[in-house]
Coordinates of C-alpha atoms in Angstrom, one line a residue:
M29 CA 0.0 0.0 0.0
T30 CA 1.4 3.4 -1.0
T31 CA 1.7 6.4 1.4
Q32 CA -1.2 8.0 -0.4
E33 CA -3.3 5.0 -0.3
L34 CA -2.5 4.6 3.4
Q35 CA -3.5 8.2 4.0
A36 CA -6.8 7.8 2.1
R37 CA -7.6 4.7 4.2
I38 CA -6.8 6.4 7.4
S39 CA -9.0 9.5 6.4
E40 CA -11.7 7.0 5.6
E41 CA -11.6 5.3 8.9
L42 CA -11.3 8.6 10.8
L43 CA -14.6 9.7 9.3
L44 CA -16.2 6.4 10.3
L45 CA -15.0 6.7 13.8
N46 CA -16.4 10.3 14.0
I47 CA -19.8 9.1 12.8
L48 CA -19.9 6.3 15.3
N49 CA -19.0 8.6 18.3
Y50 CA -16.0 6.3 18.9
S51 CA -14.4 8.1 21.8
D52 CA -17.4 8.4 24.1
I53 CA -16.4 5.4 26.2
K54 CA -19.4 5.3 28.5
T55 CA -22.0 5.5 25.8
R56 CA -20.1 3.0 23.6
Y57 CA -20.1 0.2 26.3
K58 CA -23.6 1.1 27.6
Y59 CA -25.3 0.5 24.2
S60 CA -23.0 -2.0 22.4
G61 CA -22.6 -4.7 24.9
V62 CA -18.9 -4.8 24.2
V63 CA -16.8 -6.1 27.1
S64 CA -15.0 -3.1 28.7
N65 CA -11.1 -3.0 28.7
K66 CA -11.3 -0.7 31.6
A67 CA -8.8 -2.7 33.7
D68 CA -6.2 -2.4 31.0
R69 CA -6.7 1.2 30.1
H70 CA -4.3 4.1 31.3
Q71 CA -5.8 6.0 34.2
D72 CA -6.2 9.1 32.3
T73 CA -8.0 7.4 29.3
I74 CA -11.5 7.8 30.7
T75 CA -11.1 11.5 30.9
D76 CA -8.7 12.4 28.1
L77 CA -10.6 10.6 25.3
P78 CA -13.9 12.4 25.6
L79 CA -12.2 15.7 26.2
L80 CA -10.1 15.3 23.2
D81 CA -13.1 14.4 21.1
T82 CA -14.9 17.5 22.4
I83 CA -11.9 19.5 21.2
A84 CA -12.1 17.9 17.8
V85 CA -15.7 18.3 17.6
C86 CA -15.6 22.1 18.4
L87 CA -13.0 22.5 15.5
T88 CA -14.9 20.4 13.0
T89 CA -16.8 22.8 10.7
G90 CA -19.4 20.4 9.6
K91 CA -18.5 20.9 5.8
P92 CA -18.6 17.6 3.8
W93 CA -15.8 15.2 4.9
D94 CA -14.3 17.7 7.3
V95 CA -13.2 15.6 10.4
V96 CA -10.6 16.7 13.1
A97 CA -8.8 14.4 15.4
A98 CA -6.8 15.4 18.5
T99 CA -4.4 14.0 20.9
F100 CA -2.0 15.2 23.7
S101 CA 1.8 14.9 23.7
G102 CA 3.0 16.3 26.9
D103 CA 1.9 19.9 27.1
C104 CA 1.1 20.1 23.3
L105 CA -2.2 19.5 21.6
I106 CA -1.6 17.5 18.3
L107 CA -4.3 18.0 15.7
S108 CA -4.9 16.4 12.3
K109 CA -7.7 16.5 9.8
N110 CA -9.2 14.8 6.7
G111 CA -8.0 17.4 4.2
N112 CA -5.5 20.1 3.7
I113 CA -4.5 22.3 6.7
S114 CA -5.0 26.0 6.0
D115 CA -4.0 29.3 7.8
E116 CA -7.7 29.4 8.8
D117 CA -7.3 26.2 10.7
E118 CA -4.4 27.6 12.6
A119 CA -6.3 30.7 13.4
A120 CA -9.4 28.7 14.6
V121 CA -7.5 26.8 17.0
G122 CA -5.9 29.8 18.5
L123 CA -9.2 31.5 18.8
F124 CA -10.9 28.5 20.5
L125 CA -8.2 28.1 23.0
S126 CA -8.0 31.9 23.9
E127 CA -11.8 31.8 24.4
V128 CA -11.9 28.8 26.7
K129 CA -9.0 30.0 28.8
R130 CA -10.9 33.1 30.0
Q131 CA -11.2 33.2 33.9
G132 CA -14.5 32.1 35.4
S133 CA -15.9 30.8 32.1
N134 CA -18.1 27.7 31.4
W135 CA -19.0 25.9 28.3
T136 CA -21.2 28.8 27.0
I137 CA -18.2 30.8 26.5
A138 CA -17.5 28.8 23.4
L139 CA -20.8 29.5 21.7
P140 CA -19.8 32.5 19.6
F141 CA -16.9 30.5 18.3
L142 CA -19.2 27.5 17.5
F143 CA -21.8 29.4 16.0
S144 CA -19.2 30.9 13.6
H145 CA -16.5 28.3 12.9
S146 CA -18.6 25.2 13.6
K147 CA -22.1 26.5 12.6
A148 CA -22.8 23.7 10.0
N149 CA -21.8 20.9 12.6
V150 CA -24.0 22.4 15.3
N151 CA -27.0 22.8 13.0
K152 CA -26.4 19.2 11.7
R153 CA -26.7 17.9 15.3
L154 CA -29.7 19.9 16.0
S155 CA -31.5 18.6 12.9
R156 CA -30.7 15.0 13.7
V157 CA -32.4 15.4 17.1
H158 CA -35.3 17.1 15.4
R159 CA -35.8 14.3 13.1
A160 CA -35.4 11.6 15.7
I161 CA -37.7 13.3 18.3
T162 CA -40.3 14.2 15.7
D163 CA -40.4 10.6 14.6
L164 CA -41.2 9.5 18.1
F165 CA -43.2 12.5 19.3
D166 CA -46.7 10.8 19.5
D167 CA -45.3 7.7 21.1
L168 CA -43.3 9.5 23.7
C169 CA -46.2 11.7 24.8
A170 CA -48.4 8.7 25.0
K171 CA -45.8 6.9 27.3
V172 CA -45.6 10.0 29.5
T173 CA -49.3 10.0 30.3
S174 CA -49.1 6.4 31.5
Y175 CA -45.7 6.6 33.2
S176 CA -45.5 5.6 36.7
E177 CA -43.9 8.7 38.3
T178 CA -41.3 8.7 41.2
S179 CA -40.0 11.7 42.8
I180 CA -38.2 14.4 40.7
L181 CA -35.0 13.6 42.4
D182 CA -35.3 9.9 41.7
E183 CA -36.4 10.6 38.1
F184 CA -33.8 13.1 37.2
H185 CA -31.0 12.3 39.7
D186 CA -28.3 12.9 37.1
A187 CA -29.7 16.1 35.8
M188 CA -30.7 18.1 38.9
N189 CA -28.5 21.0 37.9
W190 CA -30.4 21.3 34.7
I191 CA -33.8 20.9 36.5
K192 CA -32.9 23.8 38.8
H193 CA -32.0 25.9 35.7
T194 CA -35.4 25.3 34.1
H195 CA -37.8 24.3 37.0
Q196 CA -41.3 26.0 37.2
E197 CA -43.3 26.1 40.4
G198 CA -45.7 23.2 40.8
E199 CA -44.1 21.0 38.1
T200 CA -44.4 17.3 38.3
V201 CA -42.3 14.6 36.6
G202 CA -44.8 14.1 33.9
S203 CA -45.0 17.9 33.1
I204 CA -41.2 18.2 33.0
L205 CA -40.8 15.2 30.7
M206 CA -43.7 16.7 28.4
R207 CA -42.0 20.1 28.4
A208 CA -38.6 18.6 27.6
I209 CA -40.0 16.5 24.7
R210 CA -41.8 19.5 23.3
T211 CA -38.9 22.0 23.8
C212 CA -36.4 19.5 22.1
R213 CA -38.8 19.2 19.2
E214 CA -39.4 22.8 18.7
L215 CA -36.1 24.4 19.4
S216 CA -34.1 21.6 17.5
L217 CA -35.6 23.4 14.4
M218 CA -33.4 26.3 14.9
K219 CA -30.4 27.3 12.7
V220 CA -27.8 28.9 14.9
Q221 CA -26.4 32.3 14.0
P222 CA -23.6 34.2 15.7
D223 CA -26.0 36.4 17.9
T224 CA -27.2 36.3 21.5
V225 CA -30.8 35.1 20.5
S226 CA -29.2 31.9 19.1
Q227 CA -27.2 31.5 22.2
S228 CA -30.2 31.9 24.5
K229 CA -32.3 29.4 22.5
F230 CA -29.4 26.9 22.2
I231 CA -28.7 26.9 26.0
E232 CA -32.4 26.2 26.5
V233 CA -32.5 23.3 24.1
I234 CA -29.3 21.9 25.7
A235 CA -30.9 22.1 29.1
F236 CA -34.0 20.1 28.1
A237 CA -32.0 17.7 26.0
S238 CA -29.9 17.0 29.1
I239 CA -32.9 16.6 31.3
L240 CA -34.5 14.1 28.8
R241 CA -31.3 12.1 28.0
K242 CA -30.6 11.6 31.6
S243 CA -34.1 10.8 32.7
R244 CA -35.1 7.4 34.0
F245 CA -38.1 7.7 31.6
L246 CA -35.9 7.5 28.5
S247 CA -34.0 4.5 29.7
E248 CA -37.2 2.5 30.5
V249 CA -39.5 3.9 27.6
T250 CA -38.8 0.9 25.2
A251 CA -40.3 -1.7 27.6
G252 CA -43.1 -3.5 25.6
W253 CA -42.1 -1.5 22.4
T254 CA -41.4 -3.2 19.0
R255 CA -37.8 -3.5 17.9
T256 CA -38.2 -0.8 15.4
L257 CA -39.4 1.7 18.0
S258 CA -36.6 0.6 20.4
E259 CA -34.0 1.3 17.6
R260 CA -35.6 4.7 17.0
V261 CA -35.1 5.5 20.8
K262 CA -31.5 4.5 20.6
T263 CA -31.1 6.9 17.6
L264 CA -32.8 9.7 19.7
K265 CA -30.5 9.0 22.6
G266 CA -27.4 9.1 20.4
G267 CA -28.6 12.3 18.9
L268 CA -29.1 13.8 22.4
D269 CA -25.7 12.7 23.4
K270 CA -24.0 14.3 20.4
L271 CA -25.9 17.5 21.0
C272 CA -25.0 17.7 24.7
Q273 CA -21.4 17.1 23.9
Y274 CA -20.8 20.7 23.7
T275 CA -21.3 21.0 27.4
R276 CA -18.0 19.1 27.8
V277 CA -16.2 22.3 27.0
D278 CA -16.3 22.6 30.7
W279 CA -13.8 19.7 30.8
V280 CA -11.5 21.5 28.3
I281 CA -11.5 24.5 30.5
S282 CA -10.5 22.5 33.5
K283 CA -7.8 20.8 31.4
L284 CA -6.4 24.2 30.4
Q285 CA -6.3 25.4 33.9
Q286 CA -4.0 22.4 34.5
I287 CA -1.9 23.3 31.4
P288 CA -2.2 27.1 31.0
D289 CA 0.6 27.2 28.5
L290 CA -0.8 24.4 26.2
K291 CA 0.8 24.7 22.7
F292 CA -0.7 23.1 19.6
R293 CA 0.4 22.1 16.2
W294 CA -1.2 20.4 13.2
V295 CA 0.3 17.3 11.6
S296 CA -0.1 16.1 8.0
L297 CA 1.5 13.9 5.4
R298 CA 1.9 16.9 3.0
D299 CA 5.7 16.5 2.8
E300 CA 5.6 12.9 2.4
L301 CA 3.1 13.1 -0.4
Q302 CA 5.0 16.1 -2.2
D303 CA 3.3 16.8 -5.5
S304 CA 0.6 14.1 -5.4
G305 CA -1.4 16.3 -2.9
E306 CA -3.0 15.1 0.3
P307 CA -5.8 12.7 -0.4
R308 CA -9.4 13.1 1.0
F309 CA -12.8 11.5 0.4
E310 CA -14.6 12.2 -2.8
N311 CA -18.2 13.1 -2.4
D312 CA -19.5 10.0 -4.3
I313 CA -17.9 7.6 -1.8
D314 CA -20.0 4.6 -0.9
V315 CA -20.1 4.7 2.9
I316 CA -21.3 1.0 3.3
D317 CA -18.2 0.0 1.2
A318 CA -16.1 2.1 3.6
V319 CA -17.5 0.2 6.5
Q320 CA -16.9 -3.1 5.0
R321 CA -13.3 -2.2 4.3
A322 CA -12.8 -1.0 7.8
V323 CA -14.0 -4.3 9.3
D324 CA -12.5 -6.4 6.4
T325 CA -15.8 -8.3 6.1
P326 CA -18.4 -8.3 3.3
F327 CA -22.1 -7.7 4.5
S328 CA -25.2 -9.5 3.6
P329 CA -28.2 -7.5 2.5
E330 CA -29.8 -8.1 5.8
Q331 CA -26.7 -6.8 7.7
I332 CA -26.6 -3.7 5.5
Q333 CA -30.3 -2.9 6.3
L334 CA -29.7 -3.4 10.0
L335 CA -26.6 -1.1 9.8
K336 CA -28.7 1.6 8.1
L337 CA -31.3 1.3 10.8
R338 CA -28.9 1.3 13.7
V339 CA -26.5 3.9 12.5
P340 CA -28.6 6.3 10.3
D341 CA -25.8 8.9 10.7
L342 CA -23.8 6.9 8.1
L343 CA -26.3 7.9 5.4
D344 CA -26.3 11.6 6.5
T345 CA -22.6 12.5 6.1

């Protein structure tokens, strides 16, 4: 395999890993049933991988085939992407890091950057949530009306910070769930713009998306449902997870407090490829073929249909 072919293959697999949300360790094991390698992992893996993925997501524009990968090497952030590295890429990293280094900031400090540099990617994640929750809207609302309620603390144990942010006097578990479902459906229609109105709406949809994804209701809602409906709920959960990933900028802020002089550099195979140019995906790539190459196994028609159902993002890249 030539260097150019190798880089094309690596770029292909990088895009697939991005689509599959590869570095979210907790989500991956929770839904895949894969045996965890936790005992063999480095002690920093559980924190660094999701953190690095968050940095990469924030730097990914959302343009076709644009995927960024990140890793740490000492006090240096190493970045790579599927495509040529430009002066704009250099400037974007510098701007992002300077924004999140501000004293007393939280994840919302990155919104102006995200709504400018990564607007297409943010809008793509919003639209995926909108499609998924609209597809299930009637079923979810019907489930809420017959749901056996517990206390608000028991129902939203892992989302109490968001509950405090959105809570209205006299609300019950059922009314909170209904408001979360409706708000996620309505506000996920938005197309973010670099203005304060978009920021306010985005924070609201993130709050209710966090409440819904962390509710006991969403983890139990599929009981008694058909396999198709259960798969759609998994798709919704995945979309909510990806949308709420932007709140992990808080982790990036904490990391930069530990490494205040963090440097960064981009790496590429430009020198090795010389005049051939850095390869990248063509827009007419067959994504199913790419998956088969990645796992080195041909799929049956039934497996292809199941893959399309389980990972709809593959067809929306």
